[in-house]
Coordinates of C-alpha atoms in Angstrom, one line a residue:
M489 CA -14.1 -3.0 1.8
I490 CA -11.7 -0.3 2.0
I491 CA -8.0 -0.5 2.8
V492 CA -6.1 1.9 4.7
G493 CA -2.4 1.6 3.6
D494 CA 0.3 2.4 5.5
V495 CA -0.7 2.1 9.0
S496 CA 2.2 2.1 11.4
T497 CA 3.1 -0.3 13.7
S498 CA 5.8 2.5 14.8
K499 CA 4.7 4.5 17.8
R500 CA 6.9 7.2 16.1
G501 CA 7.4 8.3 12.4
F502 CA 5.0 9.5 9.6
G503 CA 1.4 9.3 9.6
L504 CA -1.2 8.9 12.3
S505 CA -0.5 6.2 14.8
L506 CA -3.0 3.6 16.3
A507 CA -1.1 4.1 19.7
S508 CA -1.9 7.7 19.8
K509 CA -5.0 9.7 21.2
R510 CA -5.1 11.7 17.9
G511 CA -4.5 8.6 15.7
F512 CA -6.7 6.2 17.7
A513 CA -9.3 8.9 17.8
Y514 CA -9.0 9.1 13.7
Y515 CA -9.3 5.8 12.7
R516 CA -12.3 5.4 15.3
R517 CA -14.2 8.1 13.6
L518 CA -13.4 6.6 10.2
A519 CA -14.5 3.5 10.9
D520 CA -17.7 4.6 12.0
A521 CA -18.2 6.7 9.1
V522 CA -17.1 3.5 6.9
H523 CA -19.3 0.9 8.8
G524 CA -22.4 3.9 8.2
E525 CA -22.3 3.0 4.4
G526 CA -22.5 -0.8 5.0
C527 CA -18.8 -1.1 4.3
K528 CA -15.9 -3.1 6.2
L529 CA -12.6 -1.4 6.9
C530 CA -9.0 -3.0 6.7
A531 CA -5.8 -1.4 8.4
Q532 CA -2.8 -1.9 6.5
L533 CA 0.0 -2.6 8.7
Y534 CA 3.8 -2.1 8.0
R535 CA 6.5 -1.1 9.6
S536 CA 9.3 1.1 7.4
D537 CA 12.4 0.1 6.1
M538 CA 13.5 3.6 5.4
D539 CA 16.9 4.8 7.3
M540 CA 16.2 8.1 8.4
K541 CA 19.9 8.8 8.9
A542 CA 20.6 7.7 5.0
M543 CA 17.4 10.0 3.9
A544 CA 18.7 13.0 6.0
R545 CA 22.4 12.9 4.3
H546 CA 20.7 13.2 1.0
L547 CA 18.1 16.3 1.9
P548 CA 20.2 19.2 1.4
A549 CA 20.8 18.0 -2.4
L550 CA 17.0 17.4 -2.6
L551 CA 16.8 21.1 -1.1
S552 CA 19.4 22.4 -3.5
K553 CA 17.6 20.4 -6.4
K554 CA 20.7 18.8 -7.4
I555 CA 18.5 15.1 -6.8
T556 CA 14.8 14.9 -7.7
A557 CA 12.3 13.3 -5.6
Q558 CA 12.6 10.2 -7.5
Q559 CA 16.3 10.0 -7.3
L560 CA 16.0 10.4 -3.7
R561 CA 13.6 7.8 -3.7
A562 CA 16.0 5.3 -4.9
L563 CA 19.0 6.2 -2.6
C564 CA 16.4 5.6 0.4
N565 CA 15.9 2.2 -1.4
E566 CA 19.2 1.3 -1.9
A567 CA 20.2 1.6 2.0
A568 CA 17.6 -0.3 3.1
G569 CA 19.5 -3.7 2.7
A570 CA 21.9 -2.1 4.9
Y571 CA 19.7 -1.1 7.4
I572 CA 18.1 -4.1 8.1
I573 CA 21.1 -5.9 8.3
S574 CA 22.1 -3.5 11.2
L575 CA 19.2 -4.5 13.2
S576 CA 19.8 -6.7 15.9
A577 CA 18.1 -9.8 16.4
D578 CA 15.9 -8.5 19.7
T579 CA 15.4 -5.2 17.9
V580 CA 13.9 -7.3 14.8
R581 CA 11.7 -9.3 17.2
E582 CA 10.3 -6.3 18.8
I583 CA 9.4 -5.0 15.5
T584 CA 7.5 -8.0 14.6
A585 CA 5.9 -8.1 17.9
S586 CA 4.7 -4.6 17.2
F587 CA 2.2 -5.8 14.8
G588 CA 0.2 -8.2 17.3
D589 CA -0.4 -4.3 19.4
A590 CA -1.1 -2.6 16.5
A591 CA -3.6 -5.3 15.4
E592 CA -5.3 -5.3 18.6
L593 CA -5.5 -1.5 18.8
A594 CA -7.1 -1.5 15.1
Q595 CA -9.6 -4.0 16.3
Q596 CA -10.5 -1.8 19.2
A597 CA -10.8 1.3 16.7
G598 CA -13.1 -0.7 14.9
F599 CA -11.2 -2.0 12.2
D600 CA -12.8 -5.5 10.7
L601 CA -9.5 -6.9 9.8
V602 CA -5.5 -6.6 9.2
Q603 CA -3.4 -6.8 6.5
I604 CA 0.2 -7.5 7.0
H605 CA 2.4 -5.1 4.2
G606 CA 4.3 -7.8 2.7
D607 CA 6.5 -5.1 1.1
R608 CA 8.4 -2.3 3.2
M609 CA 10.5 -3.9 6.0
C610 CA 8.5 -6.9 5.7
G611 CA 9.7 -7.3 2.0
S612 CA 13.3 -6.2 2.5
F613 CA 13.8 -9.2 5.0
S614 CA 12.1 -11.4 2.2
S615 CA 14.5 -10.6 -0.8
S616 CA 17.4 -12.2 -1.4
L617 CA 18.6 -8.9 -3.0
Y618 CA 18.3 -6.8 0.4
N619 CA 18.5 -9.7 3.0
R620 CA 22.5 -10.4 3.6
R621 CA 22.1 -11.5 7.2
Q622 CA 23.9 -14.4 8.4
D623 CA 21.6 -15.1 11.3
A624 CA 18.0 -17.0 11.7
Y625 CA 16.7 -14.0 9.6
G626 CA 18.8 -14.4 6.3
G627 CA 20.1 -16.8 3.7
P628 CA 17.9 -19.5 3.1
L629 CA 14.1 -18.6 2.0
E630 CA 12.8 -20.3 5.3
N631 CA 15.1 -17.7 7.3
R632 CA 14.1 -14.5 4.9
A633 CA 10.4 -15.2 5.5
R634 CA 10.9 -15.5 9.5
F635 CA 10.1 -11.7 9.9
A636 CA 6.8 -12.1 8.1
V637 CA 6.0 -15.3 9.7
E638 CA 6.3 -13.8 13.3
A639 CA 4.1 -10.8 12.3
V640 CA 1.6 -12.8 11.1
R641 CA 1.9 -14.7 14.2
A642 CA 2.0 -11.9 16.4
V643 CA -1.5 -10.9 15.3
R644 CA -2.8 -14.1 15.3
R645 CA -1.6 -15.0 18.9
R646 CA -3.4 -11.7 20.1
L647 CA -6.6 -12.3 17.8
P648 CA -7.3 -15.6 17.1
H649 CA -10.0 -15.1 15.1
I650 CA -9.5 -11.7 13.0
P651 CA -8.9 -12.4 9.4
I652 CA -5.6 -11.6 8.4
D653 CA -4.9 -10.5 4.6
F654 CA -1.3 -10.7 3.4
K655 CA 0.1 -8.0 0.6
L656 CA 2.1 -10.7 -1.3
V657 CA 4.8 -8.9 -3.4
V658 CA 6.5 -10.8 -6.3
R659 CA 9.3 -9.5 -8.1
L660 CA 10.7 -10.3 -11.6
E661 CA 14.4 -11.1 -13.3
N662 CA 14.8 -11.3 -17.0
P663 CA 13.3 -8.3 -17.0
H664 CA 14.0 -6.9 -13.7
Y665 CA 11.3 -5.5 -11.7
G666 CA 10.9 -5.0 -8.2
N667 CA 13.8 -5.7 -5.7
A668 CA 12.1 -6.7 -2.1
G669 CA 9.6 -10.0 -1.7
V670 CA 10.3 -13.2 -3.3
T671 CA 10.6 -14.6 -6.9
P672 CA 7.6 -16.6 -8.6
E673 CA 9.7 -19.8 -8.2
E674 CA 9.8 -19.1 -4.3
L675 CA 6.5 -18.9 -3.7
P676 CA 5.8 -22.6 -3.5
R677 CA 8.1 -22.4 -0.4
F678 CA 7.0 -18.8 0.8
V679 CA 3.3 -19.2 0.9
P680 CA 2.8 -22.2 2.9
L681 CA 4.5 -20.7 5.6
L682 CA 2.5 -17.5 5.6
E683 CA -0.7 -20.3 5.8
Q684 CA 0.6 -21.8 8.4
A685 CA 1.4 -18.9 10.5
G686 CA -2.4 -17.8 10.0
V687 CA -3.2 -15.7 6.8
T688 CA -6.6 -16.3 5.5
S689 CA -6.4 -14.6 2.0
F690 CA -3.8 -12.8 -0.3
H691 CA -3.6 -9.4 -1.9
V692 CA -1.3 -10.0 -4.9
T693 CA 1.3 -7.7 -6.7
L694 CA 4.6 -6.4 -7.4
A695 CA 7.4 -6.1 -5.7
N696 CA 8.3 -2.5 -4.3
H697 CA 11.9 -0.6 -3.9
S698 CA 12.1 0.2 -7.5
N699 CA 10.9 2.7 -9.8
L700 CA 7.4 3.7 -8.7
A701 CA 5.9 3.8 -12.2
D702 CA 6.4 0.0 -12.1
T703 CA 4.4 -0.8 -9.0
I704 CA 2.1 2.0 -10.4
P705 CA 2.2 1.6 -13.7
P706 CA 0.8 4.2 -16.5
A707 CA -0.9 2.8 -19.4
T708 CA 1.9 3.3 -21.5
H709 CA 4.2 0.7 -19.4
P710 CA 6.3 -1.5 -21.5
A711 CA 5.6 -4.4 -19.4
F712 CA 2.3 -3.7 -17.2
G713 CA 0.4 -1.1 -19.5
A714 CA -2.9 -3.3 -20.2
E715 CA -5.9 -3.9 -17.5
G716 CA -5.0 -6.6 -15.0
C717 CA -1.3 -6.2 -15.7
F718 CA -0.6 -8.4 -12.2
L719 CA -3.1 -10.8 -12.6
P720 CA -0.4 -13.2 -13.8
F721 CA 1.2 -12.8 -10.3
C722 CA -2.3 -14.1 -8.9
D723 CA -2.4 -17.2 -11.4
A724 CA 1.1 -18.0 -9.8
V725 CA -0.3 -18.0 -6.4
R726 CA -3.5 -19.6 -7.3
R727 CA -1.3 -22.7 -8.0
V728 CA -0.1 -22.8 -4.2
T729 CA -2.9 -22.0 -2.1
S730 CA -6.7 -22.6 -1.6
L731 CA -7.1 -19.4 -0.1
P732 CA -8.8 -16.1 -1.3
V733 CA -6.6 -14.0 -3.9
C734 CA -7.6 -10.2 -4.1
G735 CA -6.0 -9.1 -7.7
V736 CA -4.8 -5.6 -8.4
G737 CA -3.1 -3.9 -11.2
G738 CA -4.9 -0.9 -13.4
L739 CA -8.4 -2.5 -13.1
C740 CA -11.4 -0.3 -14.0
S741 CA -13.6 -2.3 -16.6
P742 CA -16.4 -3.9 -14.7
D743 CA -17.2 -6.6 -17.3
F744 CA -13.2 -7.4 -17.2
I745 CA -13.2 -7.4 -13.8
E746 CA -16.0 -9.6 -13.7
R747 CA -14.8 -11.8 -16.2
Q748 CA -11.8 -12.5 -13.8
L749 CA -14.4 -13.3 -10.9
S750 CA -16.6 -15.3 -12.7
A751 CA -13.7 -17.8 -13.8
G752 CA -12.5 -18.1 -10.7
R753 CA -8.7 -16.0 -11.7
I754 CA -9.5 -13.6 -8.3
D755 CA -11.8 -13.7 -5.4
C756 CA -11.6 -9.9 -4.9
A757 CA -10.8 -7.0 -7.0
A758 CA -8.9 -4.4 -5.8
M759 CA -8.3 -0.6 -7.2
S760 CA -7.1 2.6 -6.5
R761 CA -6.8 4.9 -9.3
Q762 CA -9.9 4.1 -10.8
L763 CA -11.7 5.3 -7.7
I764 CA -9.9 8.5 -7.7
A765 CA -11.2 8.8 -11.2
D766 CA -15.1 8.2 -10.4
P767 CA -15.6 7.5 -7.0
Q768 CA -19.1 6.7 -7.7
W769 CA -17.9 3.8 -9.6
M770 CA -19.4 0.9 -7.3
N771 CA -23.0 3.1 -7.2
K772 CA -22.7 3.4 -10.7
I773 CA -22.5 -0.3 -11.6
L774 CA -25.0 -1.6 -8.7
S775 CA -28.0 1.4 -10.6
G776 CA -27.1 -0.2 -14.1
R777 CA -25.0 2.9 -15.4
P778 CA -21.5 1.6 -16.1
E779 CA -21.3 3.2 -19.7
T780 CA -21.5 6.7 -17.2
I781 CA -18.3 5.6 -15.3
H782 CA -14.8 7.7 -15.8
R783 CA -12.5 4.9 -16.5
C784 CA -8.7 5.6 -15.4
V785 CA -6.8 6.1 -18.0
R786 CA -3.8 5.4 -15.9
C787 CA -1.9 8.9 -16.9
N788 CA -0.5 9.4 -13.6
R789 CA -0.3 12.9 -13.9
E790 CA -2.7 13.8 -10.7
C791 CA -2.7 11.1 -8.9
L792 CA 0.5 10.0 -8.2
G793 CA 1.7 13.3 -9.6
G794 CA 0.2 15.2 -7.3
I795 CA 1.4 12.8 -4.5
Q796 CA 5.1 13.3 -5.8
A797 CA 4.8 17.5 -6.4
H798 CA 2.9 17.4 -2.9
R799 CA -0.3 18.9 -4.6
G800 CA -2.0 16.3 -3.0
V801 CA -4.1 13.5 -4.5
H802 CA -6.2 14.8 -7.8
C803 CA -7.6 13.3 -10.9
I804 CA -7.7 14.8 -14.4
Y805 CA -11.4 14.4 -14.2
E806 CA -11.7 16.8 -11.6
K807 CA -14.4 19.6 -12.2
G808 CA -15.7 17.5 -15.1
K809 CA -12.8 17.9 -17.6
E810 CA -9.2 17.5 -18.4
K811 CA -6.7 19.7 -17.0

């Protein structure tokens, strides 16, 4: 299955919208191509929590190179809390309802299932670090979870039978990693709320809104340098649900992944950088040639680095040699 990231529920903003003729036609062509290869397609539905006005104030400093792109990212993340606090309850309800609208369009375009992006605005509402609201959407965990619950319910009402995956983001303290999402201690209360709303599986990872190298960690990362670095979060979720769990985090070795699947630690394995390093990863395994796989070394030089430098997504393995 291919998960198409960041499919916005908004009719405006970055990227192609399912609500536009151009965007819908693009996703329709993509679904036809994916299905033609016997593959499933998932739309990762999200809503941005970026305060565009706050971002615009920092653009002159970015253009004059007084701040870096990473520093701009940190400033925008810091503004997320104030932004979600400023939204009226009516606006919040309109946003959560938009997940149902987008899911219906996604199904019409040919997507087989949807994933609710539990980070972005959803993660900011869930986080006690960002969410300081004093109404029904803030305060105790049950209120902070309301945004996510309403988004899931909006999809379930419109599409009673479609599978709904939830990107469940976990933040850590001592040491501190991630700012959005929920802590491991909150999972026993958070996960059942999502199950009751209609979630059918979980995609578990580290919460965002901090250093990008934490959520997309290089092999040199002090805490997340090993393959399967986020699987302990799956272990924590496993303890509070019987629904399928998908693991992620520097996965690249077929033998390692098979051990996690066979042990029942995860039901699915997700990867991105490895498939950039070698798009034929699956075909090489199916044809009995795992030794020929170009294994991702998690250097982040041309994949994440290419995005940040506006060069596009590439890999050091391109053209058969390292750059």
